[in-house]
Tab-separated table of N, CA and C in Angstrom:
chain	number	residue	atom	x	y	z
A	1	LEU	N	3.276	11.646	-17.458
A	1	LEU	CA	2.586	12.481	-16.065
A	1	LEU	C	3.426	11.553	-14.660
A	2	SER	N	4.090	11.903	-13.590
A	2	SER	CA	4.325	11.615	-12.888
A	2	SER	C	3.592	11.031	-10.955
A	3	PRO	N	3.886	10.607	-11.051
A	3	PRO	CA	3.291	9.879	-9.594
A	3	PRO	C	3.292	11.410	-9.134
A	4	VAL	N	4.164	12.183	-9.347
A	4	VAL	CA	3.308	13.310	-8.414
A	4	VAL	C	2.438	13.626	-8.874
A	5	CYS	N	2.333	14.271	-9.734
A	5	CYS	CA	0.949	14.460	-10.232
A	5	CYS	C	-0.722	13.446	-10.530
A	6	LEU	N	0.363	13.097	-10.149
A	6	LEU	CA	-1.229	11.301	-10.204
A	6	LEU	C	-1.632	11.828	-8.418
A	7	GLY	N	-0.396	12.144	-7.604
A	7	GLY	CA	-0.742	12.355	-6.754
A	7	GLY	C	-1.515	13.770	-6.217
A	8	SER	N	-1.639	13.905	-6.545
A	8	SER	CA	-2.408	15.463	-6.321
A	8	SER	C	-3.739	15.012	-7.394
A	9	LEU	N	-3.500	14.380	-8.540
A	9	LEU	CA	-5.591	13.954	-9.162
A	9	LEU	C	-6.254	13.439	-8.417
A	10	ARG	N	-5.871	12.357	-7.549
A	10	ARG	CA	-5.815	11.164	-6.490
A	10	ARG	C	-6.665	12.201	-5.593
A	11	ARG	N	-5.996	12.603	-4.961
A	11	ARG	CA	-6.911	13.904	-3.818
A	11	ARG	C	-7.616	14.322	-4.596
A	12	ALA	N	-7.868	15.091	-5.856
A	12	ALA	CA	-9.359	15.865	-5.717
A	12	ALA	C	-10.201	14.426	-6.649
A	13	ALA	N	-9.797	13.252	-7.165
A	13	ALA	CA	-10.413	12.418	-7.125
A	13	ALA	C	-10.623	11.944	-5.912
A	14	SER	N	-10.946	11.971	-4.721
A	14	SER	CA	-11.415	11.201	-4.058
A	14	SER	C	-12.669	11.023	-3.590
A	15	ILE	N	-12.820	10.748	-2.563
A	15	ILE	CA	-14.285	10.765	-1.852
A	15	ILE	C	-14.781	11.448	-1.206
A	16	ASN	N	-14.048	12.005	-0.445
A	16	ASN	CA	-14.640	13.441	-0.152
A	16	ASN	C	-14.114	15.107	-0.698
A	17	ALA	N	-14.223	15.025	-2.218
A	17	ALA	CA	-13.540	15.953	-2.893
A	17	ALA	C	-14.682	16.721	-3.221
A	18	GLU	N	-15.946	16.481	-3.069
A	18	GLU	CA	-16.332	17.459	-3.408
A	18	GLU	C	-16.624	18.073	-2.096
A	19	TYR	N	-16.558	17.419	-1.061
A	19	TYR	CA	-16.140	18.784	0.347
A	19	TYR	C	-14.800	19.548	0.507
A	20	MET	N	-13.599	18.783	0.064
A	20	MET	CA	-13.005	20.027	-0.685
A	20	MET	C	-12.837	20.558	-1.422
A	21	GLY	N	-13.424	20.441	-2.754
A	21	GLY	CA	-13.541	21.284	-3.892
A	21	GLY	C	-14.675	22.679	-3.168
A	22	MET	N	-15.508	22.259	-1.689
A	22	MET	CA	-15.838	22.971	-1.606
A	22	MET	C	-15.116	23.851	-0.340
A	23	ASN	N	-14.226	23.679	0.348
A	23	ASN	CA	-13.586	24.302	0.868
A	23	ASN	C	-12.679	25.098	0.382
A	24	GLU	N	-11.905	24.957	-0.778
A	24	GLU	CA	-10.934	25.243	-1.759
A	24	GLU	C	-11.653	26.734	-2.052
A	25	VAL	N	-13.029	27.293	-1.829
A	25	VAL	CA	-14.145	28.448	-2.491
A	25	VAL	C	-14.326	28.627	-0.602
A	26	GLY	N	-14.728	28.408	0.015
A	26	GLY	CA	-15.622	28.080	1.344
A	26	GLY	C	-13.836	28.744	2.454
A	27	ARG	N	-13.312	28.477	2.496
A	27	ARG	CA	-12.316	28.934	3.649
A	27	ARG	C	-11.424	30.585	3.962
A	28	PRO	N	-10.790	30.311	1.883
A	28	PRO	CA	-11.014	32.023	1.560
A	28	PRO	C	-11.234	33.059	2.786
A	29	ALA	N	-12.473	32.577	2.395
A	29	ALA	CA	-13.831	33.411	2.562
A	29	ALA	C	-13.931	33.266	4.779
A	30	TYR	N	-13.639	32.208	4.459
A	30	TYR	CA	-14.038	32.760	5.740
A	30	TYR	C	-13.039	32.681	7.048
A	31	THR	N	-11.717	33.018	6.147
A	31	THR	CA	-10.053	33.679	7.207
A	31	THR	C	-10.801	34.809	6.699
A	32	LYS	N	-11.190	35.029	5.230
A	32	LYS	CA	-10.918	36.557	5.462
A	32	LYS	C	-11.606	37.284	6.383
A	33	ALA	N	-13.222	36.389	7.031
A	33	ALA	CA	-13.977	36.461	7.915
A	33	ALA	C	-13.766	37.354	9.460
A	34	HIS	N	-12.875	35.610	8.906
A	34	HIS	CA	-12.691	35.297	11.196
A	34	HIS	C	-11.553	35.416	10.758
A	35	PRO	N	-10.112	36.550	10.904
A	35	PRO	CA	-8.659	36.502	10.287
A	35	PRO	C	-7.720	35.037	11.884
A	36	ASP	N	-8.379	35.858	12.883
A	36	ASP	CA	-7.711	35.323	14.331
A	36	ASP	C	-8.431	33.675	14.389
A	37	ALA	N	-9.292	33.225	14.041
A	37	ALA	CA	-9.960	31.585	13.975
A	37	ALA	C	-8.647	30.651	13.671
A	38	ASP	N	-8.789	29.752	14.443
A	38	ASP	CA	-7.361	28.031	14.352
A	38	ASP	C	-8.301	27.735	13.056
A	39	ILE	N	-7.002	26.579	13.124
A	39	ILE	CA	-7.591	25.546	12.281
A	39	ILE	C	-8.613	24.554	12.283
A	40	GLY	N	-9.044	24.758	13.873
A	40	GLY	CA	-10.688	23.502	14.322
A	40	GLY	C	-11.367	23.629	13.616
A	41	THR	N	-11.070	25.851	14.194
A	41	THR	CA	-12.633	25.784	13.946
A	41	THR	C	-12.746	26.491	12.493
A	42	VAL	N	-12.331	27.248	11.921
A	42	VAL	CA	-11.974	27.231	10.530
A	42	VAL	C	-13.185	25.554	9.784
A	43	GLY	N	-12.180	24.442	9.795
A	43	GLY	CA	-13.099	22.965	9.286
A	43	GLY	C	-14.087	23.078	10.088
A	44	LYS	N	-14.852	23.192	11.146
A	44	LYS	CA	-15.847	22.913	12.276
A	44	LYS	C	-17.200	23.900	10.877
A	45	ALA	N	-16.868	24.699	10.726
A	45	ALA	CA	-17.322	25.884	10.327
A	45	ALA	C	-17.672	25.552	9.034
A	46	LEU	N	-16.102	25.128	8.328
A	46	LEU	CA	-17.243	24.497	7.221
A	46	LEU	C	-18.119	23.104	6.569
A	47	GLY	N	-17.914	22.645	7.490
A	47	GLY	CA	-18.082	21.271	7.525
A	47	GLY	C	-19.819	21.564	8.015
A	48	GLU	N	-20.124	22.404	9.317
A	48	GLU	CA	-21.401	22.431	9.249
A	48	GLU	C	-22.082	23.488	7.273
A	49	GLU	N	-21.133	23.750	7.649
A	49	GLU	CA	-22.239	25.152	6.413
A	49	GLU	C	-21.687	23.513	4.910
A	50	TRP	N	-21.222	22.873	5.027
A	50	TRP	CA	-21.950	21.677	3.986
A	50	TRP	C	-23.006	20.681	4.015
A	51	LYS	N	-23.097	20.599	5.864
A	51	LYS	CA	-23.767	19.052	6.281
A	51	LYS	C	-25.291	20.365	5.858
A	52	GLY	N	-25.098	22.436	6.435
A	52	GLY	CA	-26.743	23.074	5.637
A	52	GLY	C	-27.115	23.434	4.519
A	53	MET	N	-25.691	22.256	3.229
A	53	MET	CA	-26.382	22.953	2.219
A	53	MET	C	-27.141	22.180	1.634
A	54	THR	N	-27.922	22.674	0.143
A	54	THR	CA	-28.925	21.742	-0.379
A	54	THR	C	-27.974	20.872	-1.442
A	55	GLU	N	-29.147	20.083	-1.821
A	55	GLU	CA	-28.767	18.771	-3.307
A	55	GLU	C	-28.178	19.751	-3.963
A	56	LYS	N	-28.917	20.927	-4.632
A	56	LYS	CA	-28.356	20.830	-5.660
A	56	LYS	C	-27.293	21.967	-5.323
A	57	ALA	N	-27.332	23.178	-4.213
A	57	ALA	CA	-26.077	23.722	-4.054
A	57	ALA	C	-24.731	22.880	-4.174
A	58	LYS	N	-25.185	21.448	-3.569
A	58	LYS	CA	-24.134	20.671	-3.560
A	58	LYS	C	-23.303	20.457	-4.971
A	59	LYS	N	-24.344	19.651	-6.104
A	59	LYS	CA	-23.693	19.478	-6.901
A	59	LYS	C	-23.248	19.998	-8.009
A	60	THR	N	-22.810	21.329	-8.285
A	60	THR	CA	-21.635	21.442	-8.894
A	60	THR	C	-20.092	21.293	-8.443
A	61	PHE	N	-19.326	21.444	-6.668
A	61	PHE	CA	-18.688	20.294	-6.343
A	61	PHE	C	-18.926	18.941	-7.173
A	62	GLN	N	-19.901	18.462	-7.028
A	62	GLN	CA	-20.126	17.170	-7.215
A	62	GLN	C	-19.893	16.852	-8.559
A	63	ASP	N	-20.137	18.000	-9.378
A	63	ASP	CA	-19.731	17.213	-10.753
A	63	ASP	C	-18.409	17.664	-10.932
A	64	LYS	N	-17.326	18.455	-10.588
A	64	LYS	CA	-16.226	18.517	-10.881
A	64	LYS	C	-15.381	17.907	-10.293
A	65	ALA	N	-15.823	16.938	-8.994
A	65	ALA	CA	-15.431	15.773	-8.498
A	65	ALA	C	-15.694	14.929	-9.767
A	66	GLU	N	-17.264	14.714	-10.164
A	66	GLU	CA	-16.514	13.317	-10.893
A	66	GLU	C	-16.162	13.725	-12.315
A	67	LYS	N	-15.910	14.769	-12.375
A	67	LYS	CA	-14.604	15.599	-13.627
A	67	LYS	C	-12.846	15.291	-13.082
A	68	ALA	N	-12.508	15.078	-11.812
A	68	ALA	CA	-11.920	15.429	-11.416
A	68	ALA	C	-11.268	13.806	-11.522
A	69	LYS	N	-12.201	13.040	-10.791
A	69	LYS	CA	-12.537	11.236	-11.108
A	69	LYS	C	-12.449	11.388	-12.064
A	70	LYS	N	-12.560	10.908	-13.141
A	70	LYS	CA	-11.760	10.590	-14.997
A	70	LYS	C	-11.469	10.895	-14.650
A	71	LYS	N	-10.764	12.109	-15.021
A	71	LYS	CA	-9.109	13.046	-14.973
A	71	LYS	C	-8.128	11.566	-14.635
A	72	TYR	N	-8.647	11.445	-13.353
A	72	TYR	CA	-6.771	10.670	-12.287
A	72	TYR	C	-6.888	9.209	-13.101
A	73	GLN	N	-8.218	9.226	-13.885
A	73	GLN	CA	-7.942	7.503	-13.692
A	73	GLN	C	-7.524	7.216	-15.510
A	74	THR	N	-8.452	8.665	-16.063
A	74	THR	CA	-7.145	8.151	-17.482
A	74	THR	C	-6.072	8.675	-17.742
A	75	ALA	N	-5.632	9.779	-16.567
A	75	ALA	CA	-4.596	9.501	-16.524
A	75	ALA	C	-3.055	8.602	-15.985
A	76	LEU	N	-4.265	8.024	-14.855
A	76	LEU	CA	-3.397	6.435	-14.367
A	76	LEU	C	-3.547	5.539	-14.825
A	77	ALA	N	-4.719	5.286	-15.958
A	77	ALA	CA	-4.580	4.628	-16.824
A	77	ALA	C	-3.037	4.637	-18.397
A	78	LYS	N	-3.297	6.089	-18.234
A	78	LYS	CA	-1.920	6.157	-19.390
A	78	LYS	C	-0.502	5.725	-18.197
A	79	TYR	N	-0.517	6.436	-17.524
A	79	TYR	CA	0.498	6.080	-16.969
A	79	TYR	C	1.024	4.530	-16.490
A	80	GLN	N	0.099	4.014	-16.499
A	80	GLN	CA	0.127	2.387	-15.784
A	80	GLN	C	0.705	2.111	-17.243
A	81	LYS	N	1.078	2.183	-18.308
A	81	LYS	CA	0.973	1.786	-19.729
A	81	LYS	C	2.300	1.923	-19.774
A	82	THR	N	3.313	3.070	-19.360
A	82	THR	CA	4.911	3.416	-19.168
A	82	THR	C	5.879	2.800	-19.114
A	83	PRO	N	7.058	2.765	-19.595
A	83	PRO	CA	8.365	2.378	-18.654
A	83	PRO	C	8.298	2.657	-17.057
A	84	ALA	N	8.291	4.142	-17.245
A	84	ALA	CA	8.589	4.142	-15.820
A	84	ALA	C	7.667	3.518	-14.757
A	85	TYR	N	6.939	3.799	-15.000
A	85	TYR	CA	5.694	2.953	-14.464
A	85	TYR	C	5.896	0.934	-14.092
A	86	ARG	N	6.562	0.682	-14.979
A	86	ARG	CA	6.900	-0.741	-14.643
A	86	ARG	C	8.095	-1.528	-13.774
A	87	LYS	N	9.011	0.316	-14.939
A	87	LYS	CA	10.459	0.729	-13.554
A	87	LYS	C	9.251	0.962	-11.784
A	88	TYR	N	8.883	1.026	-11.473
A	88	TYR	CA	8.770	1.747	-9.727
A	88	TYR	C	8.173	0.329	-10.018
A	89	GLU	N	7.318	-0.040	-10.290
A	89	GLU	CA	6.613	-1.575	-9.655
A	89	GLU	C	7.347	-2.274	-9.303
A	90	GLU	N	8.688	-2.554	-9.703
A	90	GLU	CA	9.492	-3.315	-10.168
A	90	GLU	C	10.136	-2.863	-8.947
A	91	ALA	N	10.645	-2.122	-8.830
A	91	ALA	CA	11.117	-1.462	-7.081
A	91	ALA	C	10.229	-1.533	-6.466
A	92	LYS	N	9.269	-1.560	-6.114
A	92	LYS	CA	8.457	-1.368	-5.209
A	92	LYS	C	8.301	-2.962	-5.405
A	93	ARG	N	8.397	-4.448	-5.929
A	93	ARG	CA	8.257	-4.997	-5.438
A	93	ARG	C	9.487	-5.290	-4.474
A	94	ALA	N	10.932	-4.692	-5.534
A	94	ALA	CA	11.597	-5.351	-4.695
A	94	ALA	C	12.624	-4.848	-3.348
A	95	TYR	N	11.681	-4.142	-3.054
A	95	TYR	CA	12.063	-3.301	-1.819
A	95	TYR	C	10.912	-4.221	-0.760
A	96	LYS	N	9.800	-4.315	-1.365
A	96	LYS	CA	8.944	-4.783	-0.246
A	96	LYS	C	9.769	-6.601	-0.245
A	97	GLU	N	10.619	-7.148	-0.734
A	97	GLU	CA	10.967	-8.638	-0.999
A	97	GLU	C	11.929	-8.215	0.617
A	98	GLU	N	13.139	-6.700	-0.224
A	98	GLU	CA	14.342	-7.276	1.273
A	98	GLU	C	13.108	-6.702	2.577
A	99	GLN	N	12.723	-6.030	2.206
A	99	GLN	CA	11.285	-5.815	3.590
A	99	GLN	C	11.560	-7.348	4.328
A	100	SER	N	10.730	-8.107	3.473
A	100	SER	CA	10.391	-9.005	3.952
A	100	SER	C	10.645	-10.119	4.723
A	101	ASN	N	12.802	-10.028	3.930
A	101	ASN	CA	13.896	-10.822	4.182
A	101	ASN	C	14.920	-10.479	5.515
A	102	LYS	N	14.271	-8.825	5.485
A	102	LYS	CA	15.012	-8.889	6.670
A	102	LYS	C	14.227	-8.972	8.184
A	103	ARG	N	13.105	-8.752	8.328
A	103	ARG	CA	11.518	-9.056	9.233
A	103	ARG	C	11.783	-10.979	9.514
A	104	LYS	N	12.087	-11.065	8.725
A	104	LYS	CA	12.368	-12.919	8.462
A	104	LYS	C	13.515	-13.733	9.527
A	105	ARG	N	14.969	-12.991	9.045
A	105	ARG	CA	15.719	-12.485	9.557
A	105	ARG	C	15.948	-11.760	11.017
A	106	LEU	N	15.438	-11.043	11.298
A	106	LEU	CA	15.403	-10.405	12.550
A	106	LEU	C	14.465	-11.785	13.777
A	107	GLU	N	13.845	-11.893	13.181
A	107	GLU	CA	12.501	-12.556	12.826
A	107	GLU	C	13.334	-14.314	13.318
A	108	GLY	N	14.137	-14.497	12.955
A	108	GLY	CA	14.766	-15.681	13.562
A	108	GLY	C	14.727	-17.254	12.199
A	109	LYS	N	13.730	-16.863	11.075
A	109	LYS	CA	12.740	-17.339	10.620
A	109	LYS	C	13.561	-18.179	9.255
A	110	ASP	N	14.589	-16.994	8.804
A	110	ASP	CA	14.724	-17.802	7.907
A	110	ASP	C	16.022	-19.377	7.625
A	111	GLU	N	16.423	-18.841	9.382
A	111	GLU	CA	17.617	-20.036	9.603
A	111	GLU	C	16.666	-21.849	9.455
A	112	PRO	N	17.708	-22.612	8.710
A	112	PRO	CA	16.684	-24.093	9.500
A	112	PRO	C	17.019	-24.305	10.763
A	113	PRO	N	15.403	-24.819	10.447
A	113	PRO	CA	15.117	-25.049	11.773
A	113	PRO	C	16.061	-26.743	12.746
A	114	ALA	N	16.884	-25.959	14.072
A	114	ALA	CA	18.030	-27.005	14.827
A	114	ALA	C	17.391	-28.748	14.809
A	115	ALA	N	18.068	-29.124	14.640
A	115	ALA	CA	18.007	-30.729	14.972
A	115	ALA	C	17.308	-31.123	16.087
A	116	LYS	N	16.233	-31.508	16.375
A	116	LYS	CA	15.680	-31.978	17.716
A	116	LYS	C	16.963	-33.125	18.073
A	117	LYS	N	16.879	-33.376	19.941
A	117	LYS	CA	17.420	-33.886	20.278
A	117	LYS	C	16.625	-35.212	20.645
A	118	ALA	N	17.865	-36.399	20.376
A	118	ALA	CA	16.834	-38.334	20.415
A	118	ALA	C	16.588	-37.898	22.266
A	119	LYS	N	15.504	-38.679	22.697
A	119	LYS	CA	14.908	-38.592	24.274
A	119	LYS	C	15.846	-40.256	24.939
A	120	ALA	N	16.010	-39.848	26.685
A	120	ALA	CA	17.280	-40.640	26.243
A	120	ALA	C	16.293	-41.661	26.382
A	121	PRO	N	17.057	-43.155	26.986
A	121	PRO	CA	15.399	-44.283	27.078
A	121	PRO	C	14.863	-43.875	28.267
A	122	LYS	N	13.589	-44.623	28.188
A	122	LYS	CA	12.660	-44.214	29.630
A	122	LYS	C	14.087	-45.910	30.688
A	123	ARG	N	14.208	-45.346	31.693
A	123	ARG	CA	14.200	-45.949	32.922
A	123	ARG	C	13.126	-46.743	33.274
A	124	ARG	N	13.772	-48.094	33.488
A	124	ARG	CA	12.660	-49.438	33.487
A	124	ARG	C	12.523	-49.891	34.998
A	125	ALA	N	12.329	-50.035	35.441
A	125	ALA	CA	11.635	-50.290	37.108
A	125	ALA	C	12.652	-51.118	37.866
A	126	SER	N	13.473	-51.217	37.653
A	126	SER	CA	14.804	-51.702	38.402
A	126	SER	C	15.375	-51.132	38.170
A	127	THR	N	15.644	-49.627	38.452
A	127	THR	CA	16.062	-48.044	39.258
A	127	THR	C	15.590	-48.151	39.674
A	128	SER	N	14.474	-48.607	40.843
A	128	SER	CA	13.572	-48.703	42.503
A	128	SER	C	14.223	-49.294	42.335
A	129	LYS	N	14.408	-50.128	42.803
A	129	LYS	CA	15.867	-51.290	43.720
A	129	LYS	C	16.861	-49.645	43.871
A	130	SER	N	17.688	-49.579	42.951
A	130	SER	CA	19.238	-48.868	43.367
A	130	SER	C	18.707	-47.541	44.127
A	131	LYS	N	17.568	-46.897	43.999
A	131	LYS	CA	17.319	-45.376	45.405
A	131	LYS	C	17.229	-46.559	46.191
A	132	SER	N	16.457	-47.079	46.702
A	132	SER	CA	16.402	-47.915	47.877
A	132	SER	C	17.447	-47.819	48.658
A	133	ARG	N	17.839	-48.860	47.975
A	133	ARG	CA	19.993	-48.756	48.819
A	133	ARG	C	20.665	-48.047	49.043
A	134	SER	N	20.009	-46.629	47.774
A	134	SER	CA	20.947	-45.960	47.871
A	134	SER	C	20.558	-45.053	49.701
A	135	ARG	N	19.519	-45.034	50.128
A	135	ARG	CA	18.470	-44.989	50.830
A	135	ARG	C	18.919	-45.255	52.491
A	136	SER	N	18.865	-46.322	52.213
A	136	SER	CA	19.859	-47.866	53.101
A	136	SER	C	21.309	-47.246	53.888
A	137	ARG	N	22.248	-46.740	52.326
A	137	ARG	CA	22.701	-46.366	52.712
A	137	ARG	C	23.194	-45.400	53.514
A	138	SER	N	22.202	-44.497	53.333
A	138	SER	CA	21.866	-42.545	54.554
A	138	SER	C	21.676	-42.922	54.998
A	139	ARG	N	20.693	-43.656	55.006
A	139	ARG	CA	20.570	-43.676	56.724
A	139	ARG	C	21.340	-44.455	57.097
A	140	ALA	N	22.188	-45.752	57.103
A	140	ALA	CA	23.089	-45.729	57.783
A	140	ALA	C	23.887	-44.910	58.074
A	141	SER	N	24.901	-44.314	56.820
A	141	SER	CA	26.163	-42.873	57.523
A	141	SER	C	25.547	-42.230	58.403
A	142	ARG	N	24.131	-42.150	58.099
A	142	ARG	CA	23.275	-41.045	59.872
A	142	ARG	C	23.373	-41.259	61.044
A	143	LYS	N	22.887	-42.150	60.482
A	143	LYS	CA	23.078	-43.499	62.751
A	143	LYS	C	24.302	-43.274	62.976
A	144	ALA	N	25.430	-43.373	61.673
A	144	ALA	CA	26.699	-43.248	62.000
A	144	ALA	C	27.355	-41.986	62.866
A	145	SER	N	26.103	-41.908	61.694
A	145	SER	CA	26.784	-40.251	62.345
A	145	SER	C	26.825	-39.169	63.506
A	146	SER	N	25.591	-39.587	63.645
A	146	SER	CA	24.865	-39.743	64.919
A	146	SER	C	25.601	-40.263	65.919
A	147	LYS	N	25.885	-41.430	65.595
A	147	LYS	CA	26.788	-41.786	67.328
A	147	LYS	C	27.682	-41.749	67.384
A	148	LYS	N	28.319	-40.534	66.566
A	148	LYS	CA	30.299	-40.154	66.637
A	148	LYS	C	29.997	-39.401	67.570
């Protein structure tokens, strides 16, 4: 079986398969009775119909869904043993790896982190004297410029 066939079987085996089976029967009848109803109205009406059904009425759809689920599971198990499935898995793995590498490259994660610069040594307390000298020089120069 091809992956396309498995997709249709997967839908048949889904959780809401009973409801969807009822839709296959109920939708044509409802749209025939209400030809101008839009898709939302049809869906709501069929949902209400499903909720109103007895468990006995739902049983036929549930049995069909169970059969479809078993059919899907056996087809999937058979497909997973084929070379086509192994080829698909390898292609999927390669694609995911390629996407991961692209993401890392865009985020800049594949580049090695840059080496940190060494911190400059801290200045000693003796530097405060030079600051006071420069302050006194600037005061002297201000005084000299104000006298002119």
